[in-house]
Coordinates of N, CA, C and O in Angstrom, one line a residue:
X1 N -27.0 33.4 -36.2 CA -25.9 32.6 -35.6 C -25.8 33.0 -34.1 O -25.7 34.2 -33.8
X2 N -25.7 32.1 -33.2 CA -25.6 32.4 -31.8 C -24.2 32.8 -31.5 O -23.2 32.3 -32.0
X3 N -24.1 33.9 -30.6 CA -22.8 34.4 -30.1 C -22.5 33.7 -28.9 O -23.2 33.8 -27.9
X4 N -21.4 32.9 -28.8 CA -21.0 32.1 -27.7 C -20.3 33.0 -26.6 O -19.4 33.8 -27.0
X5 N -20.8 32.9 -25.4 CA -20.2 33.7 -24.3 C -19.0 32.9 -23.7 O -19.1 31.7 -23.4
X6 N -17.8 33.5 -23.6 CA -16.7 32.8 -23.1 C -16.9 32.3 -21.7 O -17.6 33.0 -20.9
X7 N -16.4 31.1 -21.4 CA -16.6 30.5 -20.0 C -15.6 31.0 -19.0 O -14.9 30.2 -18.4
X8 N -15.5 32.3 -18.8 CA -14.6 32.9 -17.8 C -15.2 32.9 -16.5 O -16.5 32.8 -16.3
X9 N -14.4 33.0 -15.4 CA -14.9 33.1 -14.1 C -15.8 34.3 -13.9 O -16.9 34.1 -13.2
X10 N -15.5 35.4 -14.5 CA -16.3 36.6 -14.4 C -17.7 36.3 -15.0 O -18.7 36.7 -14.4
X11 N -17.8 35.7 -16.1 CA -19.1 35.4 -16.8 C -19.9 34.4 -16.0 O -21.1 34.4 -16.0
X12 N -19.2 33.4 -15.3 CA -19.9 32.5 -14.5 C -20.5 33.2 -13.2 O -21.7 33.1 -12.9
X13 N -19.6 34.0 -12.6 CA -20.0 34.7 -11.4 C -21.1 35.8 -11.6 O -22.0 36.0 -10.8
X14 N -21.1 36.4 -12.8 CA -22.1 37.4 -13.1 C -23.4 36.9 -13.5 O -24.4 37.5 -13.5
X15 N -23.4 35.6 -13.9 CA -24.7 34.9 -14.3 C -24.9 35.0 -15.8 O -25.9 34.5 -16.3
X16 N -23.9 35.5 -16.6 CA -24.1 35.6 -18.0 C -24.2 34.2 -18.6 O -24.7 34.1 -19.7
X17 N -23.6 33.2 -18.0 CA -23.7 31.9 -18.5 C -24.9 31.1 -18.0 O -25.0 29.9 -18.3
X18 N -25.7 31.7 -17.2 CA -26.9 31.1 -16.8 C -27.0 30.9 -15.3 O -26.0 30.4 -14.7
X19 N -28.2 31.1 -14.7 CA -28.4 30.9 -13.3 C -29.7 30.2 -13.0 O -30.3 30.2 -11.9
X20 N -30.2 29.5 -14.0 CA -31.5 28.8 -13.8 C -31.6 27.5 -14.5 O -30.7 27.1 -15.3
X21 N -32.7 26.8 -14.3 CA -32.8 25.4 -14.9 C -32.8 25.4 -16.4 O -32.4 24.4 -17.0
X22 N -33.3 26.5 -17.0 CA -33.4 26.5 -18.5 C -32.0 26.5 -19.1 O -31.8 26.0 -20.2
X23 N -31.0 27.0 -18.4 CA -29.6 27.0 -19.0 C -28.7 26.0 -18.4 O -27.6 25.8 -18.8
X24 N -29.3 25.2 -17.5 CA -28.5 24.1 -16.8 C -28.6 22.8 -17.6 O -29.6 22.6 -18.3
X25 N -27.6 22.0 -17.5 CA -27.6 20.6 -18.0 C -26.9 19.7 -17.1 O -26.1 20.1 -16.3
X26 N -27.3 18.4 -17.2 CA -26.6 17.4 -16.3 C -25.3 17.1 -16.9 O -25.1 16.9 -18.1
X27 N -24.3 17.1 -16.0 CA -22.9 16.8 -16.5 C -22.8 15.3 -16.8 O -23.5 14.4 -16.2
X28 N -22.0 15.0 -17.8 CA -21.8 13.6 -18.2 C -21.0 12.9 -17.2 O -20.2 13.5 -16.4
X29 N -21.0 11.5 -17.2 CA -20.1 10.8 -16.3 C -18.6 11.2 -16.5 O -17.9 11.2 -15.5
X30 N -18.3 11.4 -17.7 CA -16.9 11.8 -18.0 C -16.5 13.1 -17.4 O -15.5 13.3 -16.8
X31 N -17.5 14.1 -17.5 CA -17.3 15.4 -16.9 C -17.2 15.4 -15.4 O -16.4 16.0 -14.8
X32 N -18.1 14.6 -14.8 CA -18.1 14.4 -13.3 C -16.8 13.8 -12.9 O -16.1 14.3 -11.9
X33 N -16.3 12.8 -13.6 CA -15.0 12.1 -13.2 C -13.9 13.1 -13.3 O -13.0 13.2 -12.5
X34 N -13.9 13.9 -14.4 CA -12.8 14.9 -14.6 C -12.8 16.0 -13.5 O -11.8 16.4 -13.0
X35 N -14.0 16.4 -13.1 CA -14.1 17.4 -12.0 C -13.6 16.8 -10.7 O -12.9 17.5 -10.0
X36 N -14.1 15.6 -10.4 CA -13.7 15.0 -9.2 C -12.2 14.8 -9.1 O -11.5 15.0 -8.1
X37 N -11.6 14.4 -10.2 CA -10.1 14.2 -10.3 C -9.4 15.6 -10.1 O -8.4 15.7 -9.4
X38 N -9.9 16.6 -10.8 CA -9.3 17.9 -10.7 C -9.3 18.5 -9.3 O -8.4 19.2 -8.9
X39 N -10.3 18.2 -8.5 CA -10.4 18.7 -7.2 C -9.8 17.7 -6.1 O -10.0 17.9 -4.9
X40 N -9.2 16.7 -6.6 CA -8.6 15.7 -5.7 C -9.5 14.7 -5.1 O -9.2 14.0 -4.1
X41 N -10.7 14.5 -5.7 CA -11.6 13.5 -5.2 C -11.4 12.2 -6.0 O -11.4 12.3 -7.2
X42 N -11.3 11.1 -5.4 CA -11.2 9.9 -6.1 C -12.4 9.0 -5.6 O -12.2 8.2 -4.7
X43 N -13.5 9.3 -6.1 CA -14.8 8.8 -5.6 C -15.0 7.4 -6.2 O -14.8 7.1 -7.4
X44 N -15.6 6.5 -5.3 CA -16.0 5.2 -5.8 C -17.4 5.0 -5.4 O -17.8 5.1 -4.2
X45 N -18.3 4.8 -6.3 CA -19.7 4.6 -6.0 C -19.8 3.3 -5.2 O -19.2 2.3 -5.5
X46 N -20.6 3.3 -4.1 CA -20.9 2.1 -3.4 C -22.4 1.9 -3.1 O -23.1 2.9 -3.3
X47 N -22.8 0.8 -2.7 CA -24.2 0.5 -2.3 C -24.1 0.1 -0.9 O -23.4 -0.8 -0.5
X48 N -25.0 0.7 -0.1 CA -25.1 0.3 1.3 C -26.5 0.3 1.8 O -27.3 1.1 1.4
X49 N -26.9 -0.7 2.5 CA -28.2 -0.9 3.0 C -28.3 -0.3 4.5 O -27.5 -0.8 5.3
X50 N -29.1 0.7 4.7 CA -29.3 1.3 6.0 C -30.8 1.3 6.3 O -31.6 1.2 5.5
X51 N -31.0 1.3 7.6 CA -32.4 1.4 8.1 C -33.1 2.7 7.6 O -32.4 3.7 7.6
X52 N -34.3 2.6 7.2 CA -35.0 3.7 6.6 C -35.0 4.9 7.6 O -34.9 6.0 7.3
X53 N -35.3 4.5 8.9 CA -35.3 5.6 9.9 C -34.0 6.3 10.0 O -33.9 7.5 10.2
X54 N -32.9 5.6 10.0 CA -31.6 6.2 10.0 C -31.4 7.1 8.8 O -30.9 8.2 9.0
X55 N -31.7 6.7 7.6 CA -31.6 7.5 6.4 C -32.4 8.8 6.6 O -32.0 9.9 6.3
X56 N -33.6 8.7 7.1 CA -34.5 9.8 7.3 C -33.9 10.8 8.4 O -33.9 12.0 8.2
X57 N -33.3 10.3 9.4 CA -32.7 11.1 10.4 C -31.5 11.8 9.8 O -31.3 13.0 10.0
X58 N -30.6 11.1 9.0 CA -29.5 11.7 8.4 C -29.9 12.8 7.4 O -29.3 13.9 7.4
X59 N -31.0 12.6 6.7 CA -31.5 13.6 5.7 C -31.9 14.8 6.5 O -31.7 15.9 6.1
X60 N -32.6 14.6 7.6 CA -33.1 15.7 8.4 C -31.9 16.5 9.0 O -32.0 17.8 9.0
X61 N -30.9 15.9 9.5 CA -29.7 16.6 10.0 C -29.1 17.4 8.9 O -28.7 18.5 9.1
X62 N -28.9 16.7 7.7 CA -28.3 17.4 6.6 C -29.1 18.6 6.2 O -28.6 19.7 5.9
X63 N -30.4 18.5 6.1 CA -31.3 19.6 5.8 C -31.1 20.7 6.8 O -31.0 21.9 6.4
X64 N -31.1 20.4 8.0 CA -30.9 21.4 9.1 C -29.6 22.1 8.9 O -29.5 23.3 9.1
X65 N -28.5 21.4 8.6 CA -27.2 22.0 8.4 C -27.0 22.6 7.0 O -26.0 23.3 6.7
X66 N -28.0 22.5 6.1 CA -28.0 23.1 4.8 C -27.0 22.5 3.8 O -26.5 23.1 3.0
X67 N -26.8 21.2 4.0 CA -26.0 20.4 3.1 C -26.7 19.2 2.6 O -27.7 18.8 3.1
X68 N -26.2 18.6 1.5 CA -26.7 17.3 1.0 C -26.4 16.2 2.0 O -25.4 16.2 2.7
X69 N -27.3 15.2 2.1 CA -27.1 14.1 3.0 C -25.9 13.2 2.6 O -25.2 12.7 3.5
X70 N -25.7 13.0 1.3 CA -24.6 12.1 0.9 C -23.2 12.8 1.2 O -22.4 12.1 1.8
X71 N -23.0 14.1 0.9 CA -21.8 14.7 1.3 C -21.6 14.6 2.9 O -20.5 14.4 3.4
X72 N -22.7 14.8 3.6 CA -22.6 14.8 5.0 C -22.2 13.4 5.5 O -21.3 13.2 6.4
X73 N -22.7 12.3 4.9 CA -22.4 10.9 5.3 C -20.9 10.7 4.9 O -20.2 10.0 5.7
X74 N -20.4 11.2 3.8 CA -19.0 11.1 3.4 C -18.1 11.7 4.5 O -17.2 11.1 4.9
X75 N -18.5 12.9 4.9 CA -17.8 13.6 5.9 C -17.8 12.8 7.3 O -16.8 12.7 7.9
X76 N -19.0 12.3 7.6 CA -19.1 11.5 8.8 C -18.2 10.3 8.8 O -17.5 10.0 9.7
X77 N -18.2 9.6 7.7 CA -17.4 8.4 7.6 C -15.9 8.7 7.6 O -15.0 8.0 8.2
X78 N -15.5 9.9 6.9 CA -14.1 10.3 6.9 C -13.6 10.6 8.3 O -12.6 10.2 8.7
X79 N -14.5 11.4 9.0 CA -14.1 11.7 10.4 C -14.0 10.5 11.3 O -13.0 10.3 12.1
X80 N -14.9 9.5 11.1 CA -14.8 8.3 11.9 C -13.6 7.5 11.6 O -12.9 7.0 12.5
X81 N -13.3 7.4 10.3 CA -12.1 6.6 9.9 C -10.8 7.2 10.4 O -9.9 6.5 10.9
X82 N -10.7 8.5 10.4 CA -9.5 9.2 10.9 C -9.4 8.9 12.4 O -8.3 8.6 12.9
X83 N -10.5 9.1 13.1 CA -10.5 8.8 14.5 C -10.1 7.4 14.9 O -9.4 7.1 15.8
X84 N -10.7 6.5 14.1 CA -10.5 5.0 14.4 C -9.0 4.7 14.1 O -8.4 3.9 14.9
X85 N -8.4 5.2 13.0 CA -7.0 4.9 12.7 C -6.2 5.5 13.8 O -5.2 4.8 14.3
X86 N -6.5 6.7 14.3 CA -5.7 7.3 15.4 C -5.8 6.4 16.7 O -4.8 6.1 17.3
X87 N -7.0 5.9 17.0 CA -7.2 5.0 18.1 C -6.3 3.7 17.9 O -5.6 3.2 18.9
X88 N -6.4 3.1 16.8 CA -5.6 1.9 16.5 C -4.1 2.1 16.7 O -3.4 1.3 17.3
X89 N -3.6 3.3 16.1 CA -2.2 3.6 16.2 C -1.8 3.8 17.7 O -0.7 3.4 18.1
X90 N -2.7 4.5 18.5 CA -2.4 4.6 19.9 C -2.3 3.3 20.6 O -1.4 3.1 21.4
X91 N -3.3 2.4 20.3 CA -3.2 1.1 20.9 C -2.0 0.3 20.6 O -1.3 -0.3 21.4
X92 N -1.6 0.3 19.3 CA -0.4 -0.4 18.9 C 0.9 0.2 19.5 O 1.8 -0.5 19.9
X93 N 0.9 1.6 19.7 CA 2.0 2.2 20.3 C 2.1 1.8 21.8 O 3.2 1.5 22.3
X94 N 1.0 1.7 22.5 CA 1.0 1.2 23.9 C 1.5 -0.2 24.0 O 2.3 -0.5 24.8
X95 N 1.0 -1.0 23.1 CA 1.4 -2.5 23.1 C 2.9 -2.6 22.8 O 3.6 -3.3 23.5
X96 N 3.4 -1.8 21.9 CA 4.9 -1.8 21.6 C 5.7 -1.3 22.8 O 6.7 -1.9 23.1
X97 N 5.2 -0.3 23.5 CA 5.9 0.2 24.7 C 5.9 -0.8 25.7 O 6.9 -1.0 26.4
X98 N 4.8 -1.5 26.0 CA 4.7 -2.6 27.0 C 5.7 -3.7 26.6 O 6.4 -4.2 27.5
X99 N 5.8 -4.1 25.4 CA 6.7 -5.2 25.0 C 8.2 -4.7 25.2 O 9.0 -5.5 25.7
X100 N 8.4 -3.5 24.9 CA 9.8 -2.9 25.0 C 10.2 -2.9 26.5 O 11.3 -3.3 26.9
X101 N 9.2 -2.5 27.4 CA 9.5 -2.6 28.8 C 9.7 -4.0 29.3 O 10.6 -4.2 30.2
X102 N 9.0 -5.0 28.8 CA 9.2 -6.4 29.2 C 10.6 -6.8 28.8 O 11.2 -7.5 29.6
X103 N 11.0 -6.4 27.6 CA 12.3 -6.8 27.1 C 13.4 -6.2 28.0 O 14.4 -6.8 28.4
X104 N 13.2 -4.9 28.3 CA 14.2 -4.2 29.2 C 14.2 -4.8 30.6 O 15.3 -4.7 31.2
X105 N 13.1 -5.3 31.1 CA 13.2 -6.0 32.4 C 13.7 -7.4 32.3 O 13.8 -8.1 33.3
X106 N 14.1 -7.8 31.1 CA 14.7 -9.1 30.9 C 13.7 -10.3 30.8 O 14.0 -11.4 30.8
X107 N 12.4 -9.9 30.6 CA 11.4 -11.0 30.4 C 11.5 -11.5 29.0 O 11.6 -10.7 28.0
X108 N 11.6 -12.8 28.8 CA 11.8 -13.4 27.5 C 10.5 -13.4 26.7 O 9.4 -13.8 27.3
X109 N 10.6 -13.0 25.4 CA 9.4 -13.2 24.6 C 9.0 -14.6 24.4 O 7.9 -15.0 24.3
X110 N 10.1 -15.5 24.3 CA 9.8 -16.9 24.1 C 9.2 -17.5 25.3 O 8.4 -18.5 25.3
X111 N 9.4 -16.9 26.5 CA 8.8 -17.4 27.7 C 7.3 -17.3 27.7 O 6.6 -18.2 28.2
X112 N 6.8 -16.3 27.0 CA 5.4 -16.2 26.9 C 4.8 -17.4 26.1 O 3.8 -17.9 26.4
X113 N 5.5 -17.8 25.1 CA 5.1 -18.9 24.2 C 5.2 -20.2 25.0 O 4.3 -21.1 24.9
X114 N 6.2 -20.4 25.8 CA 6.3 -21.6 26.6 C 5.2 -21.8 27.7 O 4.7 -22.8 27.9
X115 N 4.8 -20.6 28.2 CA 3.7 -20.7 29.2 C 2.4 -21.1 28.5 O 1.6 -21.8 29.2
X116 N 2.2 -20.7 27.3 CA 1.0 -21.0 26.6 C 0.9 -22.5 26.2 O -0.1 -23.2 26.3
X117 N 2.1 -23.1 25.8 CA 2.2 -24.4 25.3 C 2.1 -25.5 26.3 O 1.7 -25.7 27.3

């Protein structure tokens, strides 16, 4: 009868639970989803078509940085989205400020519509 080793942090860190391909197994989709949810990731698989050269460059950059290219692309998209939202909010704040200044100077908002019509 096999003696089961408890799945404690110490046993994982020490390697008692395995550190090679012989003791590894692929996680099920349910296990992956549970892990992602536990660490706050709400991942959605997507399909995207990119130029082969771009994919090769991204893979090379990721390899140089010592990370997987898909996590690197997620990070790249996350940083771009945060920056773009910031830019949009700045633009909208400037537009609102300009409209407020127009109102304070007594310029009619309806006047703008009459000029267009």
